[in-house]
Amino acid sequence: PQDPRVLDSMLPYLTAYYGNPHSRTHAYGWESEAAMEKARRQVADLIGADSREIIFTSGATESNNMAIKGVARFYKSRKKHIITTQTEHKCVLDSCRSLETEGFRVTYLPVKKNGLIDLKELEAAFQPDTSLVSVMTVNNEIGVKQPIRDIGEICRAHKVFFHTDAAQAIGKIPMDVNDMKIDLMSISGHKIYGPKGVGAIYVRRRPRIRLEPLQSGGGQERGLRSGTVPTPLAVGLGAACEVAQQEMEYDHKRISQLAERLVTKIMSEVPDVVMNGDREHRYPGCINLSFAYVEGESLLMALKDVALSSGSACTSASLEPSYVLRAIGTDEDLAHSSIRFGIGRFTTEQEVDYTVQKCIQHVKRLREMSPLWEMVQDGIDLKSIKWTQH
C-alpha cells in the first residue's frame, strides 16, 4: 500500500500546484520544477548518488529496458556482448532476448542451488567486447541477495559497465552506488510504498555512461527520457525514498521478526516444507516456500482472502513453473507447489498468524486428498514409480 505520508506530499501537486515542471516562463512551472528537483535529491540521497544522475521513468521495467538496450545500442560499434543471469526479472531477460535479434550476444549465467551466482563463472564470462553486466540486487521471487559489491569490483576491474535492477532492494537494504561500484540502477516507486507508475534510473556521470534513449521527444531528463515528468508521481517517489531512508533499520528489524515467525510456525506444524533460496543472503520480506505434494494453485485458491502468489505476479498467467525456481534446480513438482509470501511495512502480527493458521489448515486438507501424500506415508519412493501414459 501507499504510505499515507507519501500521499500527503503528493496531494498539493494534484490540486493547487498543477504547473508543467518544464515550463520556464511562469511561477506555476517553477513551483513544480522545484518540487521535482527536491524529489530527485531525495531519490539520490537514498543511494548515495548526485541528484543530476537520477532520471525519472514510469517504473523499473522502463528503467531496465533503458539501461540494457540503451547501453548496448550506444556502444554497439565496438561492443556486442552482454552478461546477465537466468533468474533476472522478465523485463531484463526480454530486453536481452530482443537485443539478440539485433545481433548482440548474451551470456545468461546460471545460479547455484541457493540462488546466488558464482563469481568465478562471472569472471570467466567476460569477453573483449562485453559492454554491460546486469545482475539484480534482490530477487523478486525468492528474495536472495546477490553479492553486488563484489560484482561491482569485478566489472570495474574489467572496465565493463554494471547495471543492477534494485527494485526489490531500494529502501529495504542499504545501497550505495559508489561503494558498490554500480553504474546504472533501476528503481520502482510502488515497491517502497510510493505511487504506482513511477520509477527512476540512476545513470553514473563519472565515468560517464552513455545511453541511446528509447523515447524521442522534447529532450526532458537530460535527453534520456523525453516526456513531461508527472510532478505528483515524482514527488511521491521522492517522499517514499525519504521515509524509507528514515525507517529502513526499523522496518528491516520488524519484517525480519515477522518473517521468522511465519516460517517457524509453518515449518513446526507442517512436514516437507522447503524454503527456496539462500537462508543467509536474503531480504527477509520475500519468502518462497514449497509445500510438497500440494498444488500451489489449489493452495492459492484456498487462501484467496490473503494476497499471495505462485512465482512472480508478472508471469502468473502461464502454467509453466517459475523459471527462477527451475534455475535453482527445484524439481518440477516442488516448483509447482511453491508460494511466495510478501511481508512489508504495514503487515501486522495478526495478519501473519492468520495466514499461518489458514496455510497449515489447507495444506493438511489438500494433502489428505492427495494420493501421492498417501503413498509417501506408506514409505513408497515416488521417484521409483514408472507412471504409465494413458
Tab-separated table of C-alpha atoms in Angstrom, residues 3-150:
chain	number	residue	atom	x	y	z
A	3	ASP	CA	2.376	5.177	2.730
A	4	PRO	CA	-0.056	7.903	3.932
A	5	ARG	CA	2.917	10.298	4.295
A	6	VAL	CA	3.595	9.841	0.582
A	7	LEU	CA	0.009	10.668	-0.307
A	8	ASP	CA	0.151	13.807	1.854
A	9	SER	CA	3.206	15.039	-0.027
A	10	MET	CA	1.518	14.406	-3.407
A	11	LEU	CA	-1.898	15.980	-2.801
A	12	PRO	CA	-0.909	19.647	-3.324
A	13	TYR	CA	0.585	18.777	-6.726
A	14	LEU	CA	-2.612	17.031	-7.777
A	15	THR	CA	-4.706	20.110	-6.999
A	16	ALA	CA	-3.181	23.526	-6.310
A	17	TYR	CA	0.264	23.263	-7.931
A	18	TYR	CA	-0.558	21.975	-11.396
A	19	GLY	CA	2.147	23.706	-13.451
A	20	ASN	CA	4.265	21.848	-16.003
A	21	PRO	CA	7.702	21.380	-14.398
A	22	HIS	CA	9.350	22.078	-17.785
A	23	SER	CA	7.668	25.469	-18.240
A	24	ARG	CA	10.333	28.087	-17.541
A	25	THR	CA	8.239	31.212	-18.176
A	26	HIS	CA	5.855	31.331	-15.211
A	27	ALA	CA	5.668	30.711	-11.471
A	28	TYR	CA	3.423	27.666	-11.824
A	29	GLY	CA	6.169	25.894	-13.724
A	30	TRP	CA	8.858	26.981	-11.272
A	31	GLU	CA	6.920	25.580	-8.283
A	32	SER	CA	6.549	22.217	-9.994
A	33	GLU	CA	10.171	22.234	-11.114
A	34	ALA	CA	11.366	22.961	-7.565
A	35	ALA	CA	9.242	20.078	-6.245
A	36	MET	CA	10.583	17.753	-8.932
A	37	GLU	CA	14.213	18.682	-8.161
A	38	LYS	CA	13.641	18.160	-4.443
A	39	ALA	CA	12.287	14.680	-5.227
A	40	ARG	CA	15.339	13.993	-7.394
A	41	ARG	CA	17.588	14.830	-4.426
A	42	GLN	CA	15.556	12.571	-2.112
A	43	VAL	CA	15.972	9.635	-4.500
A	44	ALA	CA	19.692	10.382	-4.932
A	45	ASP	CA	20.270	10.627	-1.161
A	46	LEU	CA	18.840	7.147	-0.614
A	47	ILE	CA	21.504	5.560	-2.864
A	48	GLY	CA	24.442	7.914	-2.298
A	49	ALA	CA	24.198	9.484	-5.763
A	50	ASP	CA	24.262	13.026	-7.161
A	51	SER	CA	20.753	14.318	-7.986
A	52	ARG	CA	21.881	15.004	-11.582
A	53	GLU	CA	22.328	11.234	-12.014
A	54	ILE	CA	18.634	10.476	-11.378
A	55	ILE	CA	16.243	10.226	-14.334
A	56	PHE	CA	12.510	9.777	-13.667
A	57	THR	CA	10.805	6.925	-15.546
A	58	SER	CA	7.464	5.122	-15.416
A	59	GLY	CA	8.901	2.317	-13.273
A	60	ALA	CA	11.611	-0.325	-13.041
A	61	THR	CA	10.506	-2.104	-16.230
A	62	GLU	CA	11.207	1.032	-18.247
A	63	SER	CA	14.431	1.670	-16.332
A	64	ASN	CA	15.659	-1.871	-17.054
A	65	ASN	CA	14.803	-1.522	-20.743
A	66	MET	CA	16.590	1.841	-20.885
A	67	ALA	CA	19.727	0.568	-19.163
A	68	ILE	CA	20.144	-2.633	-21.146
A	69	LYS	CA	19.029	-1.562	-24.619
A	70	GLY	CA	20.412	1.959	-24.154
A	71	VAL	CA	23.972	0.918	-23.273
A	72	ALA	CA	24.056	-1.966	-25.768
A	73	ARG	CA	22.943	0.191	-28.691
A	74	PHE	CA	25.134	3.176	-27.823
A	75	TYR	CA	28.344	1.101	-27.762
A	76	LYS	CA	27.320	-1.391	-30.455
A	77	SER	CA	30.001	-0.391	-32.964
A	78	ARG	CA	32.709	-1.763	-30.636
A	79	LYS	CA	30.894	-3.975	-28.137
A	80	LYS	CA	28.340	-6.674	-28.851
A	81	HIS	CA	28.268	-8.814	-25.698
A	82	ILE	CA	26.157	-8.622	-22.523
A	83	ILE	CA	26.201	-10.743	-19.342
A	84	THR	CA	23.145	-11.326	-17.144
A	85	THR	CA	21.710	-14.149	-15.013
A	86	GLN	CA	18.994	-16.731	-15.590
A	87	THR	CA	16.980	-15.507	-12.603
A	88	GLU	CA	16.579	-11.844	-13.589
A	89	HIS	CA	13.177	-10.192	-13.804
A	90	LYS	CA	11.307	-10.921	-17.011
A	91	CYS	CA	11.812	-7.393	-18.377
A	92	VAL	CA	15.600	-7.820	-18.193
A	93	LEU	CA	15.521	-11.236	-19.858
A	94	ASP	CA	13.135	-9.998	-22.562
A	95	SER	CA	15.294	-6.926	-23.226
A	96	CYS	CA	18.272	-9.243	-23.689
A	97	ARG	CA	16.277	-11.541	-25.996
A	98	SER	CA	15.236	-8.563	-28.080
A	99	LEU	CA	18.903	-7.476	-28.358
A	100	GLU	CA	19.839	-10.984	-29.517
A	101	THR	CA	17.587	-10.450	-32.548
A	102	GLU	CA	19.648	-7.303	-33.273
A	103	GLY	CA	22.871	-9.325	-33.393
A	104	PHE	CA	24.104	-8.974	-29.798
A	105	ARG	CA	25.393	-11.996	-27.867
A	106	VAL	CA	24.091	-12.580	-24.362
A	107	THR	CA	25.543	-14.853	-21.664
A	108	TYR	CA	22.859	-15.985	-19.194
A	109	LEU	CA	24.798	-17.045	-16.098
A	110	PRO	CA	23.341	-19.989	-14.159
A	111	VAL	CA	22.896	-19.660	-10.396
A	112	LYS	CA	23.836	-22.098	-7.651
A	113	LYS	CA	21.263	-24.125	-5.675
A	114	ASN	CA	20.978	-21.233	-3.210
A	115	GLY	CA	20.137	-18.742	-5.985
A	116	LEU	CA	23.470	-16.864	-5.874
A	117	ILE	CA	25.754	-16.530	-8.880
A	118	ASP	CA	29.254	-17.991	-8.890
A	119	LEU	CA	31.725	-15.085	-9.121
A	120	LYS	CA	34.291	-17.311	-10.864
A	121	GLU	CA	31.755	-18.063	-13.602
A	122	LEU	CA	31.133	-14.327	-13.932
A	123	GLU	CA	34.896	-13.706	-14.294
A	124	ALA	CA	35.091	-16.400	-16.969
A	125	ALA	CA	32.155	-14.951	-18.932
A	126	PHE	CA	33.851	-11.623	-19.803
A	127	GLN	CA	34.808	-11.179	-23.444
A	128	PRO	CA	36.881	-8.399	-25.047
A	129	ASP	CA	33.667	-6.796	-26.380
A	130	THR	CA	31.470	-7.063	-23.247
A	131	SER	CA	29.675	-3.755	-22.702
A	132	LEU	CA	27.376	-4.464	-19.748
A	133	VAL	CA	26.742	-6.808	-16.829
A	134	SER	CA	23.196	-6.772	-15.410
A	135	VAL	CA	22.509	-8.572	-12.108
A	136	MET	CA	19.533	-7.846	-9.859
A	137	THR	CA	20.213	-6.997	-6.209
A	138	VAL	CA	17.318	-8.820	-4.526
A	139	ASN	CA	15.387	-11.467	-6.432
A	140	ASN	CA	11.663	-10.741	-6.702
A	141	GLU	CA	10.580	-14.385	-6.303
A	142	ILE	CA	12.920	-15.953	-3.757
A	143	GLY	CA	14.367	-12.877	-2.017
A	144	VAL	CA	18.052	-13.840	-2.374
A	145	LYS	CA	20.576	-11.004	-2.303
A	146	GLN	CA	23.449	-11.166	-4.798
A	147	PRO	CA	26.993	-10.080	-3.766
A	148	ILE	CA	26.590	-6.714	-5.510
A	149	ARG	CA	29.743	-5.071	-4.166
A	150	ASP	CA	31.930	-7.975	-5.370
